[in-house]
mmCIF file of C-alpha atoms in Angstrom:
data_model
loop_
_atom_site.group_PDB
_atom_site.id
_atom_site.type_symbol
_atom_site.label_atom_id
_atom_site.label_comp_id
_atom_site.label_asym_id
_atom_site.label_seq_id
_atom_site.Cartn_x
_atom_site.Cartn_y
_atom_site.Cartn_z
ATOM 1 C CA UNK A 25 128.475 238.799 201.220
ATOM 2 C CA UNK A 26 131.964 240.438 200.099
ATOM 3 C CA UNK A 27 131.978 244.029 200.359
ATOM 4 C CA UNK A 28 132.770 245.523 196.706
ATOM 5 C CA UNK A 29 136.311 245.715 196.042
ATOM 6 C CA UNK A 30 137.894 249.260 196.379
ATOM 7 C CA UNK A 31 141.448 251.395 194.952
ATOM 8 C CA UNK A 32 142.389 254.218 194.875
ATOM 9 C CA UNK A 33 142.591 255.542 191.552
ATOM 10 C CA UNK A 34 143.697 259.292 190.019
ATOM 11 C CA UNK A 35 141.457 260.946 187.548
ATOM 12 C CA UNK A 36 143.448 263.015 185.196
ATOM 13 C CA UNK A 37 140.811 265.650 183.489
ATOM 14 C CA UNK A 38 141.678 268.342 180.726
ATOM 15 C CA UNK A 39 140.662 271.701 182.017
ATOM 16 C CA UNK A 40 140.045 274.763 180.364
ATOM 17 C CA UNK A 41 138.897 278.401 181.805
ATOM 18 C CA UNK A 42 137.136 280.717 179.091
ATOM 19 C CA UNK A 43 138.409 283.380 181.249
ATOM 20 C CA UNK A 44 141.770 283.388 180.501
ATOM 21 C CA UNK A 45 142.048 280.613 177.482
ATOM 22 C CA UNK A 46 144.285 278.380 180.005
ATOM 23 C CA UNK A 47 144.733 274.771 179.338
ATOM 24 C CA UNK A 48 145.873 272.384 181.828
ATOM 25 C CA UNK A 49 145.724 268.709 183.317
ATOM 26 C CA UNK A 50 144.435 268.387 186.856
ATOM 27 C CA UNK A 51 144.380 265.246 188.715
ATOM 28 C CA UNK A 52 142.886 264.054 191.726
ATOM 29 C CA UNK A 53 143.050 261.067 193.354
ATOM 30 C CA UNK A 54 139.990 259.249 194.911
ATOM 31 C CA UNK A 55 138.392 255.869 196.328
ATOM 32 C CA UNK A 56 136.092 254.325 193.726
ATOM 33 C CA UNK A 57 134.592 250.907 194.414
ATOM 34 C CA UNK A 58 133.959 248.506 191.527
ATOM 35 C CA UNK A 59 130.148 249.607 190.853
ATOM 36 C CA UNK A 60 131.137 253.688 190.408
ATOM 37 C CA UNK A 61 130.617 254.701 187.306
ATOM 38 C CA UNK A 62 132.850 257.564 185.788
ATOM 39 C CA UNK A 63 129.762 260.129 186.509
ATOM 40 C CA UNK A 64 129.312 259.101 189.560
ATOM 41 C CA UNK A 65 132.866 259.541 190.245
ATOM 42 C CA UNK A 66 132.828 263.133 188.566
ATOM 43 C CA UNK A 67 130.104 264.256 190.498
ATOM 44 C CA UNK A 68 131.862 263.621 194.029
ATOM 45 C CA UNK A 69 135.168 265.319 193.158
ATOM 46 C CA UNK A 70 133.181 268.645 192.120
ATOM 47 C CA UNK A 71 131.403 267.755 195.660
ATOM 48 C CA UNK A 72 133.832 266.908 198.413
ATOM 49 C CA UNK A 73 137.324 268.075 196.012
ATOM 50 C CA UNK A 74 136.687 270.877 194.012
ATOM 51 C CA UNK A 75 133.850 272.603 193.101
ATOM 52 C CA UNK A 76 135.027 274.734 190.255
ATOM 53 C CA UNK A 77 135.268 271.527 187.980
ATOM 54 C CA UNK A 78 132.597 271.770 185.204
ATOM 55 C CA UNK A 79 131.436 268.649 183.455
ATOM 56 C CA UNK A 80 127.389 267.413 182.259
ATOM 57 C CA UNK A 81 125.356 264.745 183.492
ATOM 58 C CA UNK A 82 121.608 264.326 183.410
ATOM 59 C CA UNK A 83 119.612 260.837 183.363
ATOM 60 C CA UNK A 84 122.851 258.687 184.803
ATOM 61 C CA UNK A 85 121.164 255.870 183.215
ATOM 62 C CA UNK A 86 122.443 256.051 179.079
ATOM 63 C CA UNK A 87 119.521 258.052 178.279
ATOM 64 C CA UNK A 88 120.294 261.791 177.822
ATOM 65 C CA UNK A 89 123.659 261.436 176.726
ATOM 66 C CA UNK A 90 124.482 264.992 178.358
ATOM 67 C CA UNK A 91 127.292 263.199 179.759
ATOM 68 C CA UNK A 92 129.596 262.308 176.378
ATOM 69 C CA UNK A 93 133.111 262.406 177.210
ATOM 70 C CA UNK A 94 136.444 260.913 175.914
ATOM 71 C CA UNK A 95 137.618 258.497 178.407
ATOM 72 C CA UNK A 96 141.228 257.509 178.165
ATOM 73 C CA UNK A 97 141.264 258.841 174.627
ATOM 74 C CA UNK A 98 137.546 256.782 173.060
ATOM 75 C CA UNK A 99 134.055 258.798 173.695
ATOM 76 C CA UNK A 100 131.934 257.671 175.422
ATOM 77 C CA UNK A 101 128.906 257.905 177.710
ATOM 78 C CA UNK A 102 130.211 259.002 181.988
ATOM 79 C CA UNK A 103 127.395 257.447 183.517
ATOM 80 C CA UNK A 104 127.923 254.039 181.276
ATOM 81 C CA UNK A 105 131.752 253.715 181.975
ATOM 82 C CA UNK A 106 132.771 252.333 185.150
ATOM 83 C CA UNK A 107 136.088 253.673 186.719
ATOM 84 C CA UNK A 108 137.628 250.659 187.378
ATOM 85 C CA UNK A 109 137.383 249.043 184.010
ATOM 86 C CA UNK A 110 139.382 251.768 182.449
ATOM 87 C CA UNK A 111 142.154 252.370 185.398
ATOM 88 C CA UNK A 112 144.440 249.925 184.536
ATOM 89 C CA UNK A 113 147.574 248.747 185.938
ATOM 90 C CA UNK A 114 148.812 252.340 185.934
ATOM 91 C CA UNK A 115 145.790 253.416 188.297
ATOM 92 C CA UNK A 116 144.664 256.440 185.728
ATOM 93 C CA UNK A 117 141.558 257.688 183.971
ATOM 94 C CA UNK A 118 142.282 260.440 181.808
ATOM 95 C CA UNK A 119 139.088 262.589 180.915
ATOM 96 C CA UNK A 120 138.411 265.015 178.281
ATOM 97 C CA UNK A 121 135.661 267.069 176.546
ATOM 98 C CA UNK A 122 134.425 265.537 173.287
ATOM 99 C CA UNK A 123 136.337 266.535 169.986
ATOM 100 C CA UNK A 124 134.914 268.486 167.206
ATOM 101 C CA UNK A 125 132.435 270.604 169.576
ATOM 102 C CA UNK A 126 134.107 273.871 170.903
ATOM 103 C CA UNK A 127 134.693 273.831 174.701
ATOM 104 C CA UNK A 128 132.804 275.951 177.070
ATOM 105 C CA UNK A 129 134.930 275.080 180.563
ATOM 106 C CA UNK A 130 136.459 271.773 181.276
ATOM 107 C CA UNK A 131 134.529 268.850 180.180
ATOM 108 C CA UNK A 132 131.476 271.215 178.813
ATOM 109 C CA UNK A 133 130.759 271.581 175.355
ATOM 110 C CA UNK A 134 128.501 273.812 172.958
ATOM 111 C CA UNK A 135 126.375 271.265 171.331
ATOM 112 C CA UNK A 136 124.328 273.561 169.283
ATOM 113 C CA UNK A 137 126.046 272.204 165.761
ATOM 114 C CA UNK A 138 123.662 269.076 166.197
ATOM 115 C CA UNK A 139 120.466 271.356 166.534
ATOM 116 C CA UNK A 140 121.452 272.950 163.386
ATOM 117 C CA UNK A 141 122.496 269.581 161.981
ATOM 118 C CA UNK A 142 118.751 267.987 162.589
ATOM 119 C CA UNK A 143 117.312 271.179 161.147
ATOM 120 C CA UNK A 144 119.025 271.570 158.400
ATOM 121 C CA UNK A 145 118.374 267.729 157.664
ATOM 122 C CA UNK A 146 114.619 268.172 158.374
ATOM 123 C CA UNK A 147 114.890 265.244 160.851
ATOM 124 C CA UNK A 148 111.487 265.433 162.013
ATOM 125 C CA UNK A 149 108.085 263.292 160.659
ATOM 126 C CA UNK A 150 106.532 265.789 157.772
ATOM 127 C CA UNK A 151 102.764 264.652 158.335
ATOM 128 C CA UNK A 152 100.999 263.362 155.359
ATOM 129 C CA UNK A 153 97.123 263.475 154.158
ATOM 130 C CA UNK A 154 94.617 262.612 157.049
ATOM 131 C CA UNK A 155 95.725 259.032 158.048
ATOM 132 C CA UNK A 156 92.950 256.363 157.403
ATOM 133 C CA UNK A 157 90.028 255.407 160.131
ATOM 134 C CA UNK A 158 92.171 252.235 161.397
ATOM 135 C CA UNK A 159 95.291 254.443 161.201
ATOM 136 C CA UNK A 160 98.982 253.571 159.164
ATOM 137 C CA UNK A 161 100.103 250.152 159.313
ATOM 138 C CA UNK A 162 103.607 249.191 159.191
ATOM 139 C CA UNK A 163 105.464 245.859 158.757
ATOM 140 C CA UNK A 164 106.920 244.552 161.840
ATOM 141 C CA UNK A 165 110.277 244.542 159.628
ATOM 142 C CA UNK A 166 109.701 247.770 158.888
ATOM 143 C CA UNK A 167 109.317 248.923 162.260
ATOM 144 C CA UNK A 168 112.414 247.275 163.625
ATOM 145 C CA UNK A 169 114.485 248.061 160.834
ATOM 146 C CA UNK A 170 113.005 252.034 161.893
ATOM 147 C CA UNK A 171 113.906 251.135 166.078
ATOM 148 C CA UNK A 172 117.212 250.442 164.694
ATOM 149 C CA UNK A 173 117.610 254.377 163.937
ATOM 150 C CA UNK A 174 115.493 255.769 166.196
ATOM 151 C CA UNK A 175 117.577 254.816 169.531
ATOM 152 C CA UNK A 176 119.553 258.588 169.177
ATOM 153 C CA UNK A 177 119.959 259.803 172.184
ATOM 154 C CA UNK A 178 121.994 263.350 170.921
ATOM 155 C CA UNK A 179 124.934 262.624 172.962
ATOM 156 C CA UNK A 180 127.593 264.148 169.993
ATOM 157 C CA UNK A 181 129.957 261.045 170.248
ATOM 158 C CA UNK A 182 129.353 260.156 166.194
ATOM 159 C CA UNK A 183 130.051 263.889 165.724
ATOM 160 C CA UNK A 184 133.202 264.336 167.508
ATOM 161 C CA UNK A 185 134.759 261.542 165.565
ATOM 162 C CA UNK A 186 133.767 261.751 161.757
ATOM 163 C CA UNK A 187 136.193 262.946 159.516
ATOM 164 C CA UNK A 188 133.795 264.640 157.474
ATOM 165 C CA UNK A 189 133.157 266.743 159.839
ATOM 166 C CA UNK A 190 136.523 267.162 161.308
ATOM 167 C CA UNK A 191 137.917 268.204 157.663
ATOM 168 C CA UNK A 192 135.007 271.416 158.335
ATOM 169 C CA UNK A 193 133.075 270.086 154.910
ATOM 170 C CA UNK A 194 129.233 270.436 154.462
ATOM 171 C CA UNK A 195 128.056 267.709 156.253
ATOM 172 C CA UNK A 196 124.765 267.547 158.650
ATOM 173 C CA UNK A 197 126.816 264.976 160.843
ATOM 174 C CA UNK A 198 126.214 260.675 160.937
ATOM 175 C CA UNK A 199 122.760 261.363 163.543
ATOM 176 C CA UNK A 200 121.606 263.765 161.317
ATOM 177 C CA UNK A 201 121.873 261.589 158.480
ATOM 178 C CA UNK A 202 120.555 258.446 160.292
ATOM 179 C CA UNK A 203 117.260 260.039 161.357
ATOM 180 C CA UNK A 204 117.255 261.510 157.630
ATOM 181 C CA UNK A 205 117.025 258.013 156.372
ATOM 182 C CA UNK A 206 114.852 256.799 159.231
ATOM 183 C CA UNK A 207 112.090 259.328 158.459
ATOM 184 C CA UNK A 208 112.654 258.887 154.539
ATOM 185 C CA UNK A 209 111.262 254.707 155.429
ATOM 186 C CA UNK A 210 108.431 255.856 157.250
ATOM 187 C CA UNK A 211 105.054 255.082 155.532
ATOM 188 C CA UNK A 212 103.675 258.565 157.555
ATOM 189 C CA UNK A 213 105.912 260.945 156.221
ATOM 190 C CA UNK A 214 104.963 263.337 153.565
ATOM 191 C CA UNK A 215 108.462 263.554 151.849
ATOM 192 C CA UNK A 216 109.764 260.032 151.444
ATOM 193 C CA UNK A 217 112.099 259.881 148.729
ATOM 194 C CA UNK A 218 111.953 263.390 148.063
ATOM 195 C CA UNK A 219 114.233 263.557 151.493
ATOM 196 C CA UNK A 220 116.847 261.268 149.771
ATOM 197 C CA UNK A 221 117.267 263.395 146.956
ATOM 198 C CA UNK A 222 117.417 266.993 148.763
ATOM 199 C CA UNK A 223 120.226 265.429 150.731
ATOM 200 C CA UNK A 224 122.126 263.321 147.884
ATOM 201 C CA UNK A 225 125.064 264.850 147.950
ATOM 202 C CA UNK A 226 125.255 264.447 151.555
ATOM 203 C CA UNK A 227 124.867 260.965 151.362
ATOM 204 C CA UNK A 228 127.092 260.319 148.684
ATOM 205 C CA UNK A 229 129.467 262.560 151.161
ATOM 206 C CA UNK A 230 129.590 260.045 153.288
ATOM 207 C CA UNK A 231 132.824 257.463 153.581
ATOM 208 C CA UNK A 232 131.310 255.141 155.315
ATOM 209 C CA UNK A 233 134.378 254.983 157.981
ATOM 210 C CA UNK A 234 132.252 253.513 160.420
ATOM 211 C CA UNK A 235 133.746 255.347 163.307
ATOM 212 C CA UNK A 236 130.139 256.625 164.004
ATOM 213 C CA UNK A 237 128.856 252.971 164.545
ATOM 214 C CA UNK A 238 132.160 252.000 166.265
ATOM 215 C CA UNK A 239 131.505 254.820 169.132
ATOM 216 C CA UNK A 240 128.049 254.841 169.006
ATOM 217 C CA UNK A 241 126.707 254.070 172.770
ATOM 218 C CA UNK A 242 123.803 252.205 170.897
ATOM 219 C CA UNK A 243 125.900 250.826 168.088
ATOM 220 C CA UNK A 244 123.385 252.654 165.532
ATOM 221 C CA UNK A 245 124.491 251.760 162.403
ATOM 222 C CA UNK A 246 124.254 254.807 160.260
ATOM 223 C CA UNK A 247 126.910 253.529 157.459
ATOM 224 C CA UNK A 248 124.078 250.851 156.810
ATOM 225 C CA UNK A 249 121.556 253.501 156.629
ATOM 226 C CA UNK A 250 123.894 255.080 154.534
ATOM 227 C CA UNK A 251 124.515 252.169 152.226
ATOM 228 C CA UNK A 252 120.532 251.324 152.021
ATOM 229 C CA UNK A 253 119.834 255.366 150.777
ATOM 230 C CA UNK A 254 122.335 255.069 147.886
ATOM 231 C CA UNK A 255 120.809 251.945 146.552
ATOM 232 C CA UNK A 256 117.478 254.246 146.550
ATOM 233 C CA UNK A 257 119.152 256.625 144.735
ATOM 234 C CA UNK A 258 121.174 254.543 142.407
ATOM 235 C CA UNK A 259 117.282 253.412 141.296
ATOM 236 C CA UNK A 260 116.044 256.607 140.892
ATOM 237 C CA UNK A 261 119.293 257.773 139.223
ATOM 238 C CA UNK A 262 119.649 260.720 141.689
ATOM 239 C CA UNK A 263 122.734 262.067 142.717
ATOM 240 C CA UNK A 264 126.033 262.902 140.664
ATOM 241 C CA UNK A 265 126.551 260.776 137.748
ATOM 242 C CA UNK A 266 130.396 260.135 138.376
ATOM 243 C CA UNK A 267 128.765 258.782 142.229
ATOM 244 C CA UNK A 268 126.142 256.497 140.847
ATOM 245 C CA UNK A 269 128.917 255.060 138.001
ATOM 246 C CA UNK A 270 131.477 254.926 140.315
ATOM 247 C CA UNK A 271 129.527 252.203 142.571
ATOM 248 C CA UNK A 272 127.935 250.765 139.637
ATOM 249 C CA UNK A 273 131.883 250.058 138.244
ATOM 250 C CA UNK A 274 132.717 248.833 141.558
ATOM 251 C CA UNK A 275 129.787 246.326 141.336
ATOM 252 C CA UNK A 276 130.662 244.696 137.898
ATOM 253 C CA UNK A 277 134.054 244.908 138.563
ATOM 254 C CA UNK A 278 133.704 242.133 141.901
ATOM 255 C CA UNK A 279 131.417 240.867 139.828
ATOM 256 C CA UNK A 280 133.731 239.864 137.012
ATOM 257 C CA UNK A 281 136.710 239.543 138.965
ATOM 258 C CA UNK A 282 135.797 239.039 142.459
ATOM 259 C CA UNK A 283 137.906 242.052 143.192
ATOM 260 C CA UNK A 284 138.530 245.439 142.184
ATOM 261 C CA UNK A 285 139.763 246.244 139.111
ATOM 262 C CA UNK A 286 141.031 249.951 139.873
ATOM 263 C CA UNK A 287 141.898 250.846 136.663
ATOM 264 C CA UNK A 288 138.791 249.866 135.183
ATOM 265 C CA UNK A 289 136.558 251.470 137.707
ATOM 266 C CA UNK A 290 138.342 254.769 137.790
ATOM 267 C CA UNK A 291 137.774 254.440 133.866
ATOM 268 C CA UNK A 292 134.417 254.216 134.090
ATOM 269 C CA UNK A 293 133.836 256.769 137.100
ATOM 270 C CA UNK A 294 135.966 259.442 135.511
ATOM 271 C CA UNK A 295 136.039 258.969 131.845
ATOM 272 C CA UNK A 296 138.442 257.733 129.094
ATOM 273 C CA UNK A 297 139.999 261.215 128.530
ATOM 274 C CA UNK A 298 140.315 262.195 131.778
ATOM 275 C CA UNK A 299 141.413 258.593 133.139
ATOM 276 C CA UNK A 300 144.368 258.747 129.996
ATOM 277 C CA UNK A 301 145.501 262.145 131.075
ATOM 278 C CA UNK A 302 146.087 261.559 134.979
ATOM 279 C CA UNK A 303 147.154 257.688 133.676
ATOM 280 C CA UNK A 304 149.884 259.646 131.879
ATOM 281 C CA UNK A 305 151.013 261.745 134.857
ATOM 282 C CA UNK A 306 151.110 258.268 137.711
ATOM 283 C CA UNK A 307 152.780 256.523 134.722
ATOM 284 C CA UNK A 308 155.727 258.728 134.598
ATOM 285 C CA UNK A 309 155.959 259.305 138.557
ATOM 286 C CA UNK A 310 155.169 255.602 139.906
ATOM 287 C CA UNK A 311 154.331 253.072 137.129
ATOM 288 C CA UNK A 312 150.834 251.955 136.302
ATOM 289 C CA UNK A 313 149.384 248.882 138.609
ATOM 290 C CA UNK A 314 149.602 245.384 137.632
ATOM 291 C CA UNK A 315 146.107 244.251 136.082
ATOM 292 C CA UNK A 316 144.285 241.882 138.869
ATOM 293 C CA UNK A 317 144.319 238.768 138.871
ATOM 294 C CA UNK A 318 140.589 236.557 138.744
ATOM 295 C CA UNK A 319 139.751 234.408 142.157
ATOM 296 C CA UNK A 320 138.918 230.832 141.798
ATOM 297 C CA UNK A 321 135.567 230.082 140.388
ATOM 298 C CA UNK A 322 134.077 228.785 143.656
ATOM 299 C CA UNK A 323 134.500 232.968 144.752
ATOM 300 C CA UNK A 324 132.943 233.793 141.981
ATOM 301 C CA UNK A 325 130.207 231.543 142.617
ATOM 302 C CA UNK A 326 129.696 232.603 145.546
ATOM 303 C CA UNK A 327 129.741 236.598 144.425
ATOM 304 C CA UNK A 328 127.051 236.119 142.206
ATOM 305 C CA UNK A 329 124.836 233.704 143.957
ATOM 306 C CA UNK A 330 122.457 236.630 144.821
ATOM 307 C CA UNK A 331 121.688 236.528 140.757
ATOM 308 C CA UNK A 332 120.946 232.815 141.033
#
């Protein structure tokens, strides 16, 4: 057998010393083989190079997520990234600590917004009234559709890339919100729906970017989550009103069309008088949009089908 191919690559890293607030780029250059992961690779420099280097790792194996970095610019997990893969022609790996999350030194940052974040979302089981004698049952659907959110492992990539929380609004963060959800399906928990509507407005927050599920290590797909807790709350009617007729306009709107009709939706989210006044203002700075045009029956067809 082959032995594993080798190069020499240079692993650029963002450094910072609390000491004296400096901020610089260091880079050192080392053998990796094809197997290393970026961890690994880490681990050796602050080893055999230069011990005052400060970076996380734990498990090595995806599961404590201690290890979140931005590699070449994307977060992700160290121990999951293999050097190689990311060197490129050029031969570099840049390295830096996770965004959002103030730095301690180098690659280390103070995670403590996310154990604020799950306790100020309650994202724990609340135990209900003595479970019967053969115990809860749950749907297999149920269940999987529940693994689905449960696979957090608290690594802080979905955090260090939504905008919400970038743009410093109140927002428990996309794993808080996830685990909300999760727990608000559970047939154990005390609180249920009563979860959804303590937390409607952070839901509604929510703008579905999908940079959360993008970056996600284990693709958890909160936006879904997201999108499955405002149909709950469209039902029970919980939540802003301008929110639950804004998707509701949206809705008809494809409906009739089988697109968007902005006009009529910000009608019916805002209000006539408002919608006339700020109509008024665009009118006189841009012009007013063209009215959309229908899509061939067959779309429409196939938009409404779920009614059949």
């Amino acid at each position: 057998m082959s032995a594993p191919t080798k190069r020499r690559v240079v692993i650029r890293v963002k450094r910072f010393d609390p000491d004296t607030g400096r901020i610089w780029w260091q880079e050192y250059e080392v053998e990796v083989d094809r197997y290393q992961s970026l961890a690994t690779v880490l681990q050796r420099i602050r080893e055999e190079v230069d011990p005052t280097l400060a970076f996380q790792a734990g498990c090595r194996f995806g599961v404590c997520g201690a290890c979140a970095v931005k590699v070449n610019g994307i977060p992700r997990l160290a121990c999951q990234t293999l050097v190689l893969n990311e060197a490129g022609d050029e031969g570099v790996v840049t390295v830096e600590p996770l965004d959002f999350f103030p730095v301690v030194r180098d690659l280390v940052v103070d995670r403590r917004f996310i154990d604020g974040a799950f306790r100020k979302a309650r994202a724990w089981l609340e135990p209900g009234p003595e479970p019967l004698e053969d115990g809860f049952r749950i749907e297999p659907a149920l269940q999987k559709k529940l693994w689905k959110l449960d696979k957090c492992i608290v690594c802080g990539v979905c955090f260090s890339v939504c905008p919400l929380l970038d743009a410093g609004l109140d927002y428990p963060g996309p794993a808080a919100i996830a685990k909300l959800v999760r727990f608000s399906m559970d047939p154990r928990d005390a609180l249920r729906d009563a979860r959804l509507e303590d937390a409607s407005e952070w839901i509604w927050r929510c703008l579905r970017c999908g940079l959360c599920a993008l970056h996600c290590p284990y693709s958890i797909q909160t936006p879904g989550a997201v999108a499955e807790a405002r149909r709950r709350l469209i039902e029970k009617r919980v939540g802003r009103p301008s929110d639950i007729r804004h998707v509701e306009a949206i809705v008809e709107s494809v409906k009739r069309l089988g697109r968007m009709n902005e006009k009529r939706v910000f009608i019916e989210t805002a209000g006539f008088a408002r919608a006339l006044r700020e109509a008024i203002v665009l009118a006189r700075k841009v012009g007013l949009p063209r009215p959309p045009e229908r899509v061939s029956g067959e779309v429409l067809e196939l938009l409404r089908g779920d009614e059949a």
